[in-house]
Amino acid sequence: MRPEHPIVLITGASSGFGEAMARLLASQGCRLALGARRAERVEALAEELTRAHGVKVYAGAMDTRDTASVDAFVEAAAAALGGLHVVVANAGLASGTHKLWEIPDEDMEAMLRTNVEGVVKTIRAGLPHLRKAGWGHVFFIGSTAGHQPYEGGGVYCASKFGVKAMAQSLRLELNGEPIRVTSVDPGMAETEFSNVRLKDDAKARAVYQGVKPLTAFDVAECVRWCLMLPDHVNIDEILVKCLDQASVHKVHRRV
Ligand code: NDP
Ligand code: 8X3
C-alpha cells in the first residue's frame, strides 16, 4: 500500500521540473532525496523545503552518467531517509540542434549518456529499495520528442524514444510486483532546458516568444496526480502540451 507520505528520489532537482516536483511534493509532506551536479542548488533547496514544510530532505551532488556517483547517492539517500518508495528519473538535456550528419560527438554523447544511460543507472540503483519497501512507483520523464521526431533533434528524439521504450519494457518486467511505472511526456515547457540546449539566453527566450508554454509546476502536478491515485491504478503515459502547441511543428504564436 502507498504510504501516506512516500519517500521520493528526484534526479535533476536543481532546476526546472525536478525543482518544481520537489517543491510540490514537499508541500504534500513527502520526504525527498534531491540530486544534481550543482550540489549548492539542491542543498539550498533542501534547507528551504525543510524549513517551510518540516519534511526531511536529503540533498547531494550526483552525476547520472557515472555509475559510482549514482549508486553512492542512492545508497546515502536511502540510509538517510529510511528507504525509498519513488524514483523520478528526471535529469536530462538536449545539446544543440545539429542535423544528424553534423552533430559533434560531445553533444551526441551528452544526450545519450544522460537521457538513456543515466536513466538506466538511476532506476537500476533505486529499484532494490522500492522492492524492499514493498510498494513503489518509477517515473520516467519522456517528451513529445519521444513521440514525434523533428529536424535538428535526431539524437535528442532518439534518446526520448529510448525513454519510452525503457518505460514500456520496465512495466512488462515488473508486472506482478507492487511497483507502478509511469512516463510523463511534456511538450514545450519554459525551464533552463533551452538555455542549456542553445547556450544562448536570448535564443532560449525566443523559443517561447508569443506562446504560453507549460510551466515546471504543470509537469510536477502530473507527477503528483499519478502518484496519489489509488494503488490499483497505473497511469502508463501522460502526453501533456500547452494549449498553444497542437503538435511539435504547429505552435500558435501571438506576435
Ligand atoms: P532543466 O535544464 O531546467 O533541468 C535539467 C536538470 O537535469 C537540472 O537539474 C540538471 O542539473 C539535471 N542534470 C542534467 N544532466 C545531469 C547529470 N549528468 N547528472 C545529474 N543531473 C543532471 O530542464 P527541464 O527541467 O526542462 O528538464 C528535465 C527533464 O525534462 C529532461 O529530461 C528533459 O529532457 C525533459 N523535458 C523537458 C521539456 C522542456 O521543454 N523543458 C519537455 C519535455 C521533456 P545539473 O545541471 O545541476 O546537474
Ligand atoms: C523538450 C521538448 O520540443 O524541445 O523535450 O523537444 S522539445
PDB file of C-alpha atoms and ligand atoms in Angstrom:
ATOM      1  CA  MET A   1       0.000   0.000   0.000  1.00  0.00           C
ATOM      2  CA  ARG A   2       1.189   3.501  -0.776  1.00  0.00           C
ATOM      3  CA  PRO A   3       2.417   5.206   2.376  1.00  0.00           C
ATOM      4  CA  GLU A   4       0.654   8.466   3.177  1.00  0.00           C
ATOM      5  CA  HIS A   5       3.910  10.357   2.670  1.00  0.00           C
ATOM      6  CA  PRO A   6       6.090   8.428   0.206  1.00  0.00           C
ATOM      7  CA  ILE A   7       9.860   8.904   0.153  1.00  0.00           C
ATOM      8  CA  VAL A   8      10.722  10.285  -3.290  1.00  0.00           C
ATOM      9  CA  LEU A   9      14.104  10.434  -5.021  1.00  0.00           C
ATOM     10  CA  ILE A  10      14.380  13.009  -7.833  1.00  0.00           C
ATOM     11  CA  THR A  11      17.341  13.428 -10.173  1.00  0.00           C
ATOM     12  CA  GLY A  12      17.867  16.804 -11.804  1.00  0.00           C
ATOM     13  CA  ALA A  13      16.321  18.653  -8.861  1.00  0.00           C
ATOM     14  CA  SER A  14      18.498  21.753  -9.217  1.00  0.00           C
ATOM     15  CA  SER A  15      16.136  23.444 -11.694  1.00  0.00           C
ATOM     16  CA  GLY A  16      13.058  23.093 -13.877  1.00  0.00           C
ATOM     17  CA  PHE A  17      10.765  20.086 -13.470  1.00  0.00           C
ATOM     18  CA  GLY A  18      12.837  18.428 -10.759  1.00  0.00           C
ATOM     19  CA  GLU A  19      12.876  21.523  -8.571  1.00  0.00           C
ATOM     20  CA  ALA A  20       9.135  22.047  -9.086  1.00  0.00           C
ATOM     21  CA  MET A  21       8.406  18.406  -8.176  1.00  0.00           C
ATOM     22  CA  ALA A  22      10.477  18.827  -5.025  1.00  0.00           C
ATOM     23  CA  ARG A  23       8.527  21.940  -4.039  1.00  0.00           C
ATOM     24  CA  LEU A  24       5.137  20.379  -4.746  1.00  0.00           C
ATOM     25  CA  LEU A  25       5.835  17.021  -3.098  1.00  0.00           C
ATOM     26  CA  ALA A  26       7.426  18.622  -0.024  1.00  0.00           C
ATOM     27  CA  SER A  27       4.239  20.671   0.374  1.00  0.00           C
ATOM     28  CA  GLN A  28       2.362  17.325   0.443  1.00  0.00           C
ATOM     29  CA  GLY A  29       4.565  16.014   3.254  1.00  0.00           C
ATOM     30  CA  CYS A  30       6.822  13.706   1.208  1.00  0.00           C
ATOM     31  CA  ARG A  31      10.387  13.054   2.326  1.00  0.00           C
ATOM     32  CA  LEU A  32      12.768  13.758  -0.532  1.00  0.00           C
ATOM     33  CA  ALA A  33      16.170  12.917  -1.961  1.00  0.00           C
ATOM     34  CA  LEU A  34      17.348  15.606  -4.372  1.00  0.00           C
ATOM     35  CA  GLY A  35      20.291  15.066  -6.705  1.00  0.00           C
ATOM     36  CA  ALA A  36      22.059  17.067  -9.406  1.00  0.00           C
ATOM     37  CA  ARG A  37      25.594  18.044 -10.367  1.00  0.00           C
ATOM     38  CA  ARG A  38      25.118  21.546  -8.908  1.00  0.00           C
ATOM     39  CA  ALA A  39      25.147  20.475  -5.264  1.00  0.00           C
ATOM     40  CA  GLU A  40      24.860  24.020  -3.904  1.00  0.00           C
ATOM     41  CA  ARG A  41      21.466  24.406  -5.584  1.00  0.00           C
ATOM     42  CA  VAL A  42      19.931  21.188  -4.267  1.00  0.00           C
ATOM     43  CA  GLU A  43      21.381  21.771  -0.817  1.00  0.00           C
ATOM     44  CA  ALA A  44      19.853  25.266  -0.647  1.00  0.00           C
ATOM     45  CA  LEU A  45      16.515  23.877  -1.879  1.00  0.00           C
ATOM     46  CA  ALA A  46      16.607  21.114   0.740  1.00  0.00           C
ATOM     47  CA  GLU A  47      17.171  23.620   3.526  1.00  0.00           C
ATOM     48  CA  GLU A  48      14.364  25.829   2.277  1.00  0.00           C
ATOM     49  CA  LEU A  49      11.869  22.955   1.991  1.00  0.00           C
ATOM     50  CA  THR A  50      12.729  21.534   5.400  1.00  0.00           C
ATOM     51  CA  ARG A  51      12.218  24.960   6.930  1.00  0.00           C
ATOM     52  CA  ALA A  52       8.952  25.592   5.072  1.00  0.00           C
ATOM     53  CA  HIS A  53       7.316  22.167   5.430  1.00  0.00           C
ATOM     54  CA  GLY A  54       9.149  20.376   8.241  1.00  0.00           C
ATOM     55  CA  VAL A  55       9.956  17.430   5.973  1.00  0.00           C
ATOM     56  CA  LYS A  56      13.262  15.573   5.872  1.00  0.00           C
ATOM     57  CA  VAL A  57      15.180  16.264   2.658  1.00  0.00           C
ATOM     58  CA  TYR A  58      18.481  14.661   1.677  1.00  0.00           C
ATOM     59  CA  ALA A  59      20.439  16.520  -0.988  1.00  0.00           C
ATOM     60  CA  GLY A  60      23.712  15.784  -2.692  1.00  0.00           C
ATOM     61  CA  ALA A  61      25.887  16.056  -5.752  1.00  0.00           C
ATOM     62  CA  MET A  62      25.433  13.294  -8.287  1.00  0.00           C
ATOM     63  CA  ASP A  63      26.102  12.781 -11.959  1.00  0.00           C
ATOM     64  CA  THR A  64      23.675  10.350 -13.582  1.00  0.00           C
ATOM     65  CA  ARG A  65      26.278   9.477 -16.243  1.00  0.00           C
ATOM     66  CA  ASP A  66      28.518   7.949 -13.597  1.00  0.00           C
ATOM     67  CA  THR A  67      27.561   4.599 -12.042  1.00  0.00           C
ATOM     68  CA  ALA A  68      29.577   5.075  -8.846  1.00  0.00           C
ATOM     69  CA  SER A  69      28.136   8.556  -8.314  1.00  0.00           C
ATOM     70  CA  VAL A  70      24.544   7.356  -8.811  1.00  0.00           C
ATOM     71  CA  ASP A  71      24.981   4.305  -6.593  1.00  0.00           C
ATOM     72  CA  ALA A  72      26.586   6.337  -3.799  1.00  0.00           C
ATOM     73  CA  PHE A  73      23.847   8.983  -3.958  1.00  0.00           C
ATOM     74  CA  VAL A  74      21.004   6.454  -3.910  1.00  0.00           C
ATOM     75  CA  GLU A  75      22.507   4.444  -1.028  1.00  0.00           C
ATOM     76  CA  ALA A  76      23.198   7.555   1.055  1.00  0.00           C
ATOM     77  CA  ALA A  77      19.703   8.898   0.370  1.00  0.00           C
ATOM     78  CA  ALA A  78      18.004   5.621   1.337  1.00  0.00           C
ATOM     79  CA  ALA A  79      20.084   5.389   4.517  1.00  0.00           C
ATOM     80  CA  ALA A  80      19.330   8.993   5.490  1.00  0.00           C
ATOM     81  CA  LEU A  81      15.594   8.788   4.788  1.00  0.00           C
ATOM     82  CA  GLY A  82      14.860   5.235   5.898  1.00  0.00           C
ATOM     83  CA  GLY A  83      14.253   3.767   2.428  1.00  0.00           C
ATOM     84  CA  LEU A  84      12.757   4.848  -0.891  1.00  0.00           C
ATOM     85  CA  HIS A  85       9.314   4.425  -2.449  1.00  0.00           C
ATOM     86  CA  VAL A  86       9.512   6.548  -5.599  1.00  0.00           C
ATOM     87  CA  VAL A  87      12.235   7.219  -8.165  1.00  0.00           C
ATOM     88  CA  VAL A  88      11.812  10.069 -10.637  1.00  0.00           C
ATOM     89  CA  ALA A  89      14.431   9.730 -13.397  1.00  0.00           C
ATOM     90  CA  ASN A  90      14.132  13.331 -14.489  1.00  0.00           C
ATOM     91  CA  ALA A  91      17.707  14.526 -15.151  1.00  0.00           C
ATOM     92  CA  GLY A  92      18.201  15.124 -18.847  1.00  0.00           C
ATOM     93  CA  LEU A  93      19.101  17.592 -21.512  1.00  0.00           C
ATOM     94  CA  ALA A  94      19.262  18.461 -25.169  1.00  0.00           C
ATOM     95  CA  SER A  95      22.557  19.706 -26.534  1.00  0.00           C
ATOM     96  CA  GLY A  96      22.394  21.729 -29.752  1.00  0.00           C
ATOM     97  CA  THR A  97      20.133  21.484 -32.771  1.00  0.00           C
ATOM     98  CA  HIS A  98      22.517  19.853 -35.227  1.00  0.00           C
ATOM     99  CA  LYS A  99      21.383  17.792 -38.155  1.00  0.00           C
ATOM    100  CA  LEU A 100      22.314  14.144 -37.835  1.00  0.00           C
ATOM    101  CA  TRP A 101      25.253  14.376 -40.243  1.00  0.00           C
ATOM    102  CA  GLU A 102      26.874  17.291 -38.437  1.00  0.00           C
ATOM    103  CA  ILE A 103      26.403  16.556 -34.717  1.00  0.00           C
ATOM    104  CA  PRO A 104      29.649  16.686 -32.700  1.00  0.00           C
ATOM    105  CA  ASP A 105      30.470  13.616 -30.593  1.00  0.00           C
ATOM    106  CA  GLU A 106      30.347  15.779 -27.469  1.00  0.00           C
ATOM    107  CA  ASP A 107      26.660  16.706 -27.968  1.00  0.00           C
ATOM    108  CA  MET A 108      25.673  13.199 -29.045  1.00  0.00           C
ATOM    109  CA  GLU A 109      27.379  11.624 -26.030  1.00  0.00           C
ATOM    110  CA  ALA A 110      25.961  14.184 -23.576  1.00  0.00           C
ATOM    111  CA  MET A 111      22.400  13.348 -24.636  1.00  0.00           C
ATOM    112  CA  LEU A 112      22.735   9.585 -24.923  1.00  0.00           C
ATOM    113  CA  ARG A 113      24.733   9.196 -21.723  1.00  0.00           C
ATOM    114  CA  THR A 114      22.416  11.416 -19.681  1.00  0.00           C
ATOM    115  CA  ASN A 115      18.991  10.699 -21.159  1.00  0.00           C
ATOM    116  CA  VAL A 116      19.401   6.972 -21.743  1.00  0.00           C
ATOM    117  CA  GLU A 117      22.285   5.587 -19.684  1.00  0.00           C
ATOM    118  CA  GLY A 118      21.648   7.973 -16.777  1.00  0.00           C
ATOM    119  CA  VAL A 119      18.033   6.885 -16.560  1.00  0.00           C
ATOM    120  CA  VAL A 120      19.034   3.207 -16.506  1.00  0.00           C
ATOM    121  CA  LYS A 121      21.657   3.812 -13.828  1.00  0.00           C
ATOM    122  CA  THR A 122      19.184   5.745 -11.657  1.00  0.00           C
ATOM    123  CA  ILE A 123      16.422   3.159 -11.853  1.00  0.00           C
ATOM    124  CA  ARG A 124      18.820   0.226 -11.515  1.00  0.00           C
ATOM    125  CA  ALA A 125      20.158   1.703  -8.268  1.00  0.00           C
ATOM    126  CA  GLY A 126      16.761   2.712  -6.884  1.00  0.00           C
ATOM    127  CA  LEU A 127      14.694  -0.374  -7.640  1.00  0.00           C
ATOM    128  CA  PRO A 128      16.044  -2.656  -4.860  1.00  0.00           C
ATOM    129  CA  HIS A 129      14.877  -0.068  -2.326  1.00  0.00           C
ATOM    130  CA  LEU A 130      11.387   0.049  -3.836  1.00  0.00           C
ATOM    131  CA  ARG A 131      11.196  -3.737  -3.714  1.00  0.00           C
ATOM    132  CA  LYS A 132      12.390  -3.736  -0.117  1.00  0.00           C
ATOM    133  CA  ALA A 133       9.715  -1.184   0.795  1.00  0.00           C
ATOM    134  CA  GLY A 134       7.032  -3.431  -0.702  1.00  0.00           C
ATOM    135  CA  TRP A 135       5.466  -0.594  -2.678  1.00  0.00           C
ATOM    136  CA  GLY A 136       6.926   1.642  -5.360  1.00  0.00           C
ATOM    137  CA  HIS A 137       6.470   3.996  -8.277  1.00  0.00           C
ATOM    138  CA  VAL A 138       9.005   4.697 -11.021  1.00  0.00           C
ATOM    139  CA  PHE A 139       8.618   7.846 -13.104  1.00  0.00           C
ATOM    140  CA  PHE A 140      10.329   8.433 -16.429  1.00  0.00           C
ATOM    141  CA  ILE A 141      10.331  11.928 -17.883  1.00  0.00           C
ATOM    142  CA  GLY A 142       9.957  11.473 -21.623  1.00  0.00           C
ATOM    143  CA  SER A 143       8.933  14.142 -24.103  1.00  0.00           C
ATOM    144  CA  THR A 144       6.830  14.887 -27.142  1.00  0.00           C
ATOM    145  CA  ALA A 145      10.235  14.341 -28.780  1.00  0.00           C
ATOM    146  CA  GLY A 146       9.764  10.669 -27.936  1.00  0.00           C
ATOM    147  CA  HIS A 147       6.533  10.605 -29.939  1.00  0.00           C
ATOM    148  CA  GLN A 148       7.299  12.800 -32.933  1.00  0.00           C
ATOM    149  CA  PRO A 149      10.789  13.436 -34.343  1.00  0.00           C
ATOM    150  CA  TYR A 150      11.794  16.848 -35.675  1.00  0.00           C
ATOM    151  CA  GLU A 151      14.611  18.360 -37.726  1.00  0.00           C
ATOM    152  CA  GLY A 152      17.667  19.172 -35.657  1.00  0.00           C
ATOM    153  CA  GLY A 153      16.541  16.846 -32.888  1.00  0.00           C
ATOM    154  CA  GLY A 154      17.541  13.426 -34.213  1.00  0.00           C
ATOM    155  CA  VAL A 155      19.675  12.341 -31.279  1.00  0.00           C
ATOM    156  CA  TYR A 156      17.554  14.050 -28.613  1.00  0.00           C
ATOM    157  CA  CYS A 157      14.445  12.436 -30.119  1.00  0.00           C
ATOM    158  CA  ALA A 158      16.230   9.074 -30.259  1.00  0.00           C
ATOM    159  CA  SER A 159      17.019   9.422 -26.568  1.00  0.00           C
ATOM    160  CA  LYS A 160      13.390  10.192 -25.705  1.00  0.00           C
ATOM    161  CA  PHE A 161      12.064   7.395 -27.928  1.00  0.00           C
ATOM    162  CA  GLY A 162      14.510   5.329 -25.878  1.00  0.00           C
ATOM    163  CA  VAL A 163      12.940   6.579 -22.657  1.00  0.00           C
ATOM    164  CA  LYS A 164       9.548   5.476 -23.943  1.00  0.00           C
ATOM    165  CA  ALA A 165      10.906   2.024 -24.795  1.00  0.00           C
ATOM    166  CA  MET A 166      12.515   1.677 -21.350  1.00  0.00           C
ATOM    167  CA  ALA A 167       9.294   2.657 -19.577  1.00  0.00           C
ATOM    168  CA  GLN A 168       7.326   0.117 -21.589  1.00  0.00           C
ATOM    169  CA  SER A 169       9.893  -2.647 -21.010  1.00  0.00           C
ATOM    170  CA  LEU A 170      10.125  -1.973 -17.293  1.00  0.00           C
ATOM    171  CA  ARG A 171       6.337  -2.079 -16.913  1.00  0.00           C
ATOM    172  CA  LEU A 172       6.333  -5.534 -18.514  1.00  0.00           C
ATOM    173  CA  GLU A 173       9.276  -6.686 -16.414  1.00  0.00           C
ATOM    174  CA  LEU A 174       7.660  -5.550 -13.146  1.00  0.00           C
ATOM    175  CA  ASN A 175       4.219  -6.927 -13.886  1.00  0.00           C
ATOM    176  CA  GLY A 176       3.028  -8.785 -10.785  1.00  0.00           C
ATOM    177  CA  GLU A 177       5.084  -6.651  -8.413  1.00  0.00           C
ATOM    178  CA  PRO A 178       3.579  -3.724  -6.452  1.00  0.00           C
ATOM    179  CA  ILE A 179       5.550  -1.126  -8.417  1.00  0.00           C
ATOM    180  CA  ARG A 180       3.914   1.314 -10.818  1.00  0.00           C
ATOM    181  CA  VAL A 181       5.656   2.661 -13.913  1.00  0.00           C
ATOM    182  CA  THR A 182       4.664   5.978 -15.462  1.00  0.00           C
ATOM    183  CA  SER A 183       6.154   8.116 -18.202  1.00  0.00           C
ATOM    184  CA  VAL A 184       5.288  11.829 -18.129  1.00  0.00           C
ATOM    185  CA  ASP A 185       5.950  13.220 -21.607  1.00  0.00           C
ATOM    186  CA  PRO A 186       5.732  17.029 -21.837  1.00  0.00           C
ATOM    187  CA  GLY A 187       5.839  19.358 -24.795  1.00  0.00           C
ATOM    188  CA  MET A 188       7.483  22.777 -24.687  1.00  0.00           C
ATOM    189  CA  ALA A 189       7.958  23.995 -21.113  1.00  0.00           C
ATOM    190  CA  GLU A 190       9.905  27.053 -20.027  1.00  0.00           C
ATOM    191  CA  THR A 191      12.739  25.907 -17.752  1.00  0.00           C
ATOM    192  CA  GLU A 192      16.521  26.061 -18.198  1.00  0.00           C
ATOM    193  CA  PHE A 193      16.142  23.403 -20.928  1.00  0.00           C
ATOM    194  CA  SER A 194      16.501  25.785 -23.897  1.00  0.00           C
ATOM    195  CA  ASN A 195      19.289  27.777 -22.219  1.00  0.00           C
ATOM    196  CA  VAL A 196      21.247  24.540 -21.851  1.00  0.00           C
ATOM    197  CA  ARG A 197      20.404  23.378 -25.363  1.00  0.00           C
ATOM    198  CA  LEU A 198      21.138  26.641 -27.206  1.00  0.00           C
ATOM    199  CA  LYS A 199      23.814  28.036 -24.849  1.00  0.00           C
ATOM    200  CA  ASP A 200      22.356  31.497 -25.513  1.00  0.00           C
ATOM    201  CA  ASP A 201      19.746  33.114 -23.239  1.00  0.00           C
ATOM    202  CA  ALA A 202      18.261  35.404 -25.938  1.00  0.00           C
ATOM    203  CA  LYS A 203      17.773  32.458 -28.300  1.00  0.00           C
ATOM    204  CA  ALA A 204      16.279  30.456 -25.440  1.00  0.00           C
ATOM    205  CA  ARG A 205      13.730  33.214 -24.712  1.00  0.00           C
ATOM    206  CA  ALA A 206      12.792  33.314 -28.406  1.00  0.00           C
ATOM    207  CA  VAL A 207      11.688  29.666 -28.274  1.00  0.00           C
ATOM    208  CA  TYR A 208       8.732  30.708 -26.084  1.00  0.00           C
ATOM    209  CA  GLN A 209       8.023  34.096 -27.684  1.00  0.00           C
ATOM    210  CA  GLY A 210       4.302  34.744 -28.140  1.00  0.00           C
ATOM    211  CA  VAL A 211       3.446  31.362 -26.572  1.00  0.00           C
ATOM    212  CA  LYS A 212       2.125  30.450 -23.149  1.00  0.00           C
ATOM    213  CA  PRO A 213       4.238  27.334 -22.582  1.00  0.00           C
ATOM    214  CA  LEU A 214       3.875  24.725 -19.862  1.00  0.00           C
ATOM    215  CA  THR A 215       5.487  25.637 -16.563  1.00  0.00           C
ATOM    216  CA  ALA A 216       7.586  23.294 -14.487  1.00  0.00           C
ATOM    217  CA  PHE A 217       4.722  23.193 -11.974  1.00  0.00           C
ATOM    218  CA  ASP A 218       2.298  21.928 -14.632  1.00  0.00           C
ATOM    219  CA  VAL A 219       4.598  18.948 -15.137  1.00  0.00           C
ATOM    220  CA  ALA A 220       5.124  18.472 -11.396  1.00  0.00           C
ATOM    221  CA  GLU A 221       1.349  18.366 -10.981  1.00  0.00           C
ATOM    222  CA  CYS A 222       1.164  15.452 -13.457  1.00  0.00           C
ATOM    223  CA  VAL A 223       3.626  13.516 -11.292  1.00  0.00           C
ATOM    224  CA  ARG A 224       1.761  14.374  -8.081  1.00  0.00           C
ATOM    225  CA  TRP A 225      -1.569  13.259  -9.571  1.00  0.00           C
ATOM    226  CA  CYS A 226      -0.236   9.901 -10.838  1.00  0.00           C
ATOM    227  CA  LEU A 227       1.464   9.279  -7.502  1.00  0.00           C
ATOM    228  CA  MET A 228      -1.603   9.980  -5.379  1.00  0.00           C
ATOM    229  CA  LEU A 229      -4.029   7.735  -7.305  1.00  0.00           C
ATOM    230  CA  PRO A 230      -5.316   4.541  -5.660  1.00  0.00           C
ATOM    231  CA  ASP A 231      -2.881   1.631  -5.613  1.00  0.00           C
ATOM    232  CA  HIS A 232      -4.578  -0.410  -8.325  1.00  0.00           C
ATOM    233  CA  VAL A 233      -4.371   2.465 -10.856  1.00  0.00           C
ATOM    234  CA  ASN A 234      -1.300   2.847 -13.082  1.00  0.00           C
ATOM    235  CA  ILE A 235      -1.058   5.780 -15.470  1.00  0.00           C
ATOM    236  CA  ASP A 236       1.230   4.401 -18.180  1.00  0.00           C
ATOM    237  CA  GLU A 237       1.873   7.641 -20.001  1.00  0.00           C
ATOM    238  CA  ILE A 238       0.839  11.285 -19.919  1.00  0.00           C
ATOM    239  CA  LEU A 239       1.412  13.313 -23.081  1.00  0.00           C
ATOM    240  CA  VAL A 240       0.993  16.903 -21.885  1.00  0.00           C
ATOM    241  CA  LYS A 241       1.349  20.016 -24.033  1.00  0.00           C
ATOM    242  CA  CYS A 242       0.369  23.658 -23.625  1.00  0.00           C
ATOM    243  CA  LEU A 243      -2.794  24.696 -25.416  1.00  0.00           C
ATOM    244  CA  ASP A 244      -0.759  26.722 -27.925  1.00  0.00           C
ATOM    245  CA  GLN A 245       1.135  23.600 -29.064  1.00  0.00           C
ATOM    246  CA  ALA A 246      -1.010  21.349 -31.244  1.00  0.00           C
ATOM    247  CA  SER A 247       2.000  19.278 -32.321  1.00  0.00           C
ATOM    248  CA  VAL A 248       5.779  19.533 -32.404  1.00  0.00           C
ATOM    249  CA  HIS A 249       5.509  21.507 -35.653  1.00  0.00           C
ATOM    250  CA  LYS A 250       2.329  23.511 -35.036  1.00  0.00           C
ATOM    251  CA  VAL A 251       2.601  26.184 -32.353  1.00  0.00           C
ATOM    252  CA  HIS A 252       0.285  29.190 -32.145  1.00  0.00           C
ATOM    253  CA  ARG A 253       2.240  32.418 -31.505  1.00  0.00           C
ATOM    254  CA  ARG A 254       0.739  35.810 -30.633  1.00  0.00           C
ATOM    255  CA  VAL A 255       3.175  38.118 -32.433  1.00  0.00           C
TER     256      VAL A 255
HETATM  257  P1  NDP B   1      16.409  21.970 -16.781  1.00  0.00           P
HETATM  258  O1  NDP B   1      17.623  22.251 -17.595  1.00  0.00           O
HETATM  259  O2  NDP B   1      15.752  23.104 -16.084  1.00  0.00           O
HETATM  260  O3  NDP B   1      16.728  20.826 -15.702  1.00  0.00           O
HETATM  261  C1  NDP B   1      17.512  19.712 -16.034  1.00  0.00           C
HETATM  262  C2  NDP B   1      18.010  19.088 -14.739  1.00  0.00           C
HETATM  263  O4  NDP B   1      18.774  17.925 -15.061  1.00  0.00           O
HETATM  264  C3  NDP B   1      18.919  20.023 -13.951  1.00  0.00           C
HETATM  265  O5  NDP B   1      18.571  19.928 -12.590  1.00  0.00           O
HETATM  266  C4  NDP B   1      20.303  19.454 -14.173  1.00  0.00           C
HETATM  267  O6  NDP B   1      21.101  19.689 -13.025  1.00  0.00           O
HETATM  268  C5  NDP B   1      19.986  17.967 -14.322  1.00  0.00           C
HETATM  269  N1  NDP B   1      21.036  17.225 -14.992  1.00  0.00           N
HETATM  270  C6  NDP B   1      21.459  17.346 -16.272  1.00  0.00           C
HETATM  271  N2  NDP B   1      22.475  16.491 -16.502  1.00  0.00           N
HETATM  272  C7  NDP B   1      22.683  15.808 -15.343  1.00  0.00           C
HETATM  273  C8  NDP B   1      23.597  14.802 -14.947  1.00  0.00           C
HETATM  274  N3  NDP B   1      24.506  14.293 -15.780  1.00  0.00           N
HETATM  275  N4  NDP B   1      23.523  14.349 -13.680  1.00  0.00           N
HETATM  276  C9  NDP B   1      22.609  14.838 -12.798  1.00  0.00           C
HETATM  277  N5  NDP B   1      21.724  15.794 -13.127  1.00  0.00           N
HETATM  278  C10 NDP B   1      21.778  16.279 -14.380  1.00  0.00           C
HETATM  279  O7  NDP B   1      15.390  21.261 -17.778  1.00  0.00           O
HETATM  280  P2  NDP B   1      13.952  20.575 -17.541  1.00  0.00           P
HETATM  281  O8  NDP B   1      13.538  20.665 -16.143  1.00  0.00           O
HETATM  282  O9  NDP B   1      13.067  21.116 -18.588  1.00  0.00           O
HETATM  283  O10 NDP B   1      14.316  19.080 -17.927  1.00  0.00           O
HETATM  284  C11 NDP B   1      14.018  17.969 -17.103  1.00  0.00           C
HETATM  285  C12 NDP B   1      13.700  16.780 -17.996  1.00  0.00           C
HETATM  286  O11 NDP B   1      12.538  17.082 -18.757  1.00  0.00           O
HETATM  287  C13 NDP B   1      14.772  16.408 -19.002  1.00  0.00           C
HETATM  288  O12 NDP B   1      14.869  15.007 -19.065  1.00  0.00           O
HETATM  289  C14 NDP B   1      14.242  16.968 -20.325  1.00  0.00           C
HETATM  290  O13 NDP B   1      14.721  16.262 -21.435  1.00  0.00           O
HETATM  291  C15 NDP B   1      12.766  16.764 -20.126  1.00  0.00           C
HETATM  292  N6  NDP B   1      11.858  17.577 -20.931  1.00  0.00           N
HETATM  293  C16 NDP B   1      11.918  18.951 -20.954  1.00  0.00           C
HETATM  294  C17 NDP B   1      10.988  19.673 -21.685  1.00  0.00           C
HETATM  295  C18 NDP B   1      11.035  21.167 -21.793  1.00  0.00           C
HETATM  296  O14 NDP B   1      10.503  21.725 -22.769  1.00  0.00           O
HETATM  297  N7  NDP B   1      11.586  21.872 -20.822  1.00  0.00           N
HETATM  298  C19 NDP B   1       9.904  18.999 -22.409  1.00  0.00           C
HETATM  299  C20 NDP B   1       9.942  17.562 -22.322  1.00  0.00           C
HETATM  300  C21 NDP B   1      10.858  16.899 -21.593  1.00  0.00           C
HETATM  301  P3  NDP B   1      22.672  19.994 -13.002  1.00  0.00           P
HETATM  302  O15 NDP B   1      22.992  20.788 -14.234  1.00  0.00           O
HETATM  303  O16 NDP B   1      22.839  20.759 -11.725  1.00  0.00           O
HETATM  304  O17 NDP B   1      23.309  18.654 -12.963  1.00  0.00           O
HETATM  305  C1  8X3 B   2      11.657  19.034 -24.903  1.00  0.00           C
HETATM  306  C2  8X3 B   2      10.593  19.454 -25.841  1.00  0.00           C
HETATM  307  O1  8X3 B   2      10.101  20.054 -28.283  1.00  0.00           O
HETATM  308  O2  8X3 B   2      12.216  20.819 -27.347  1.00  0.00           O
HETATM  309  O3  8X3 B   2      11.699  17.657 -24.749  1.00  0.00           O
HETATM  310  O4  8X3 B   2      11.891  18.519 -27.884  1.00  0.00           O
HETATM  311  S1  8X3 B   2      11.251  19.719 -27.411  1.00  0.00           S
END
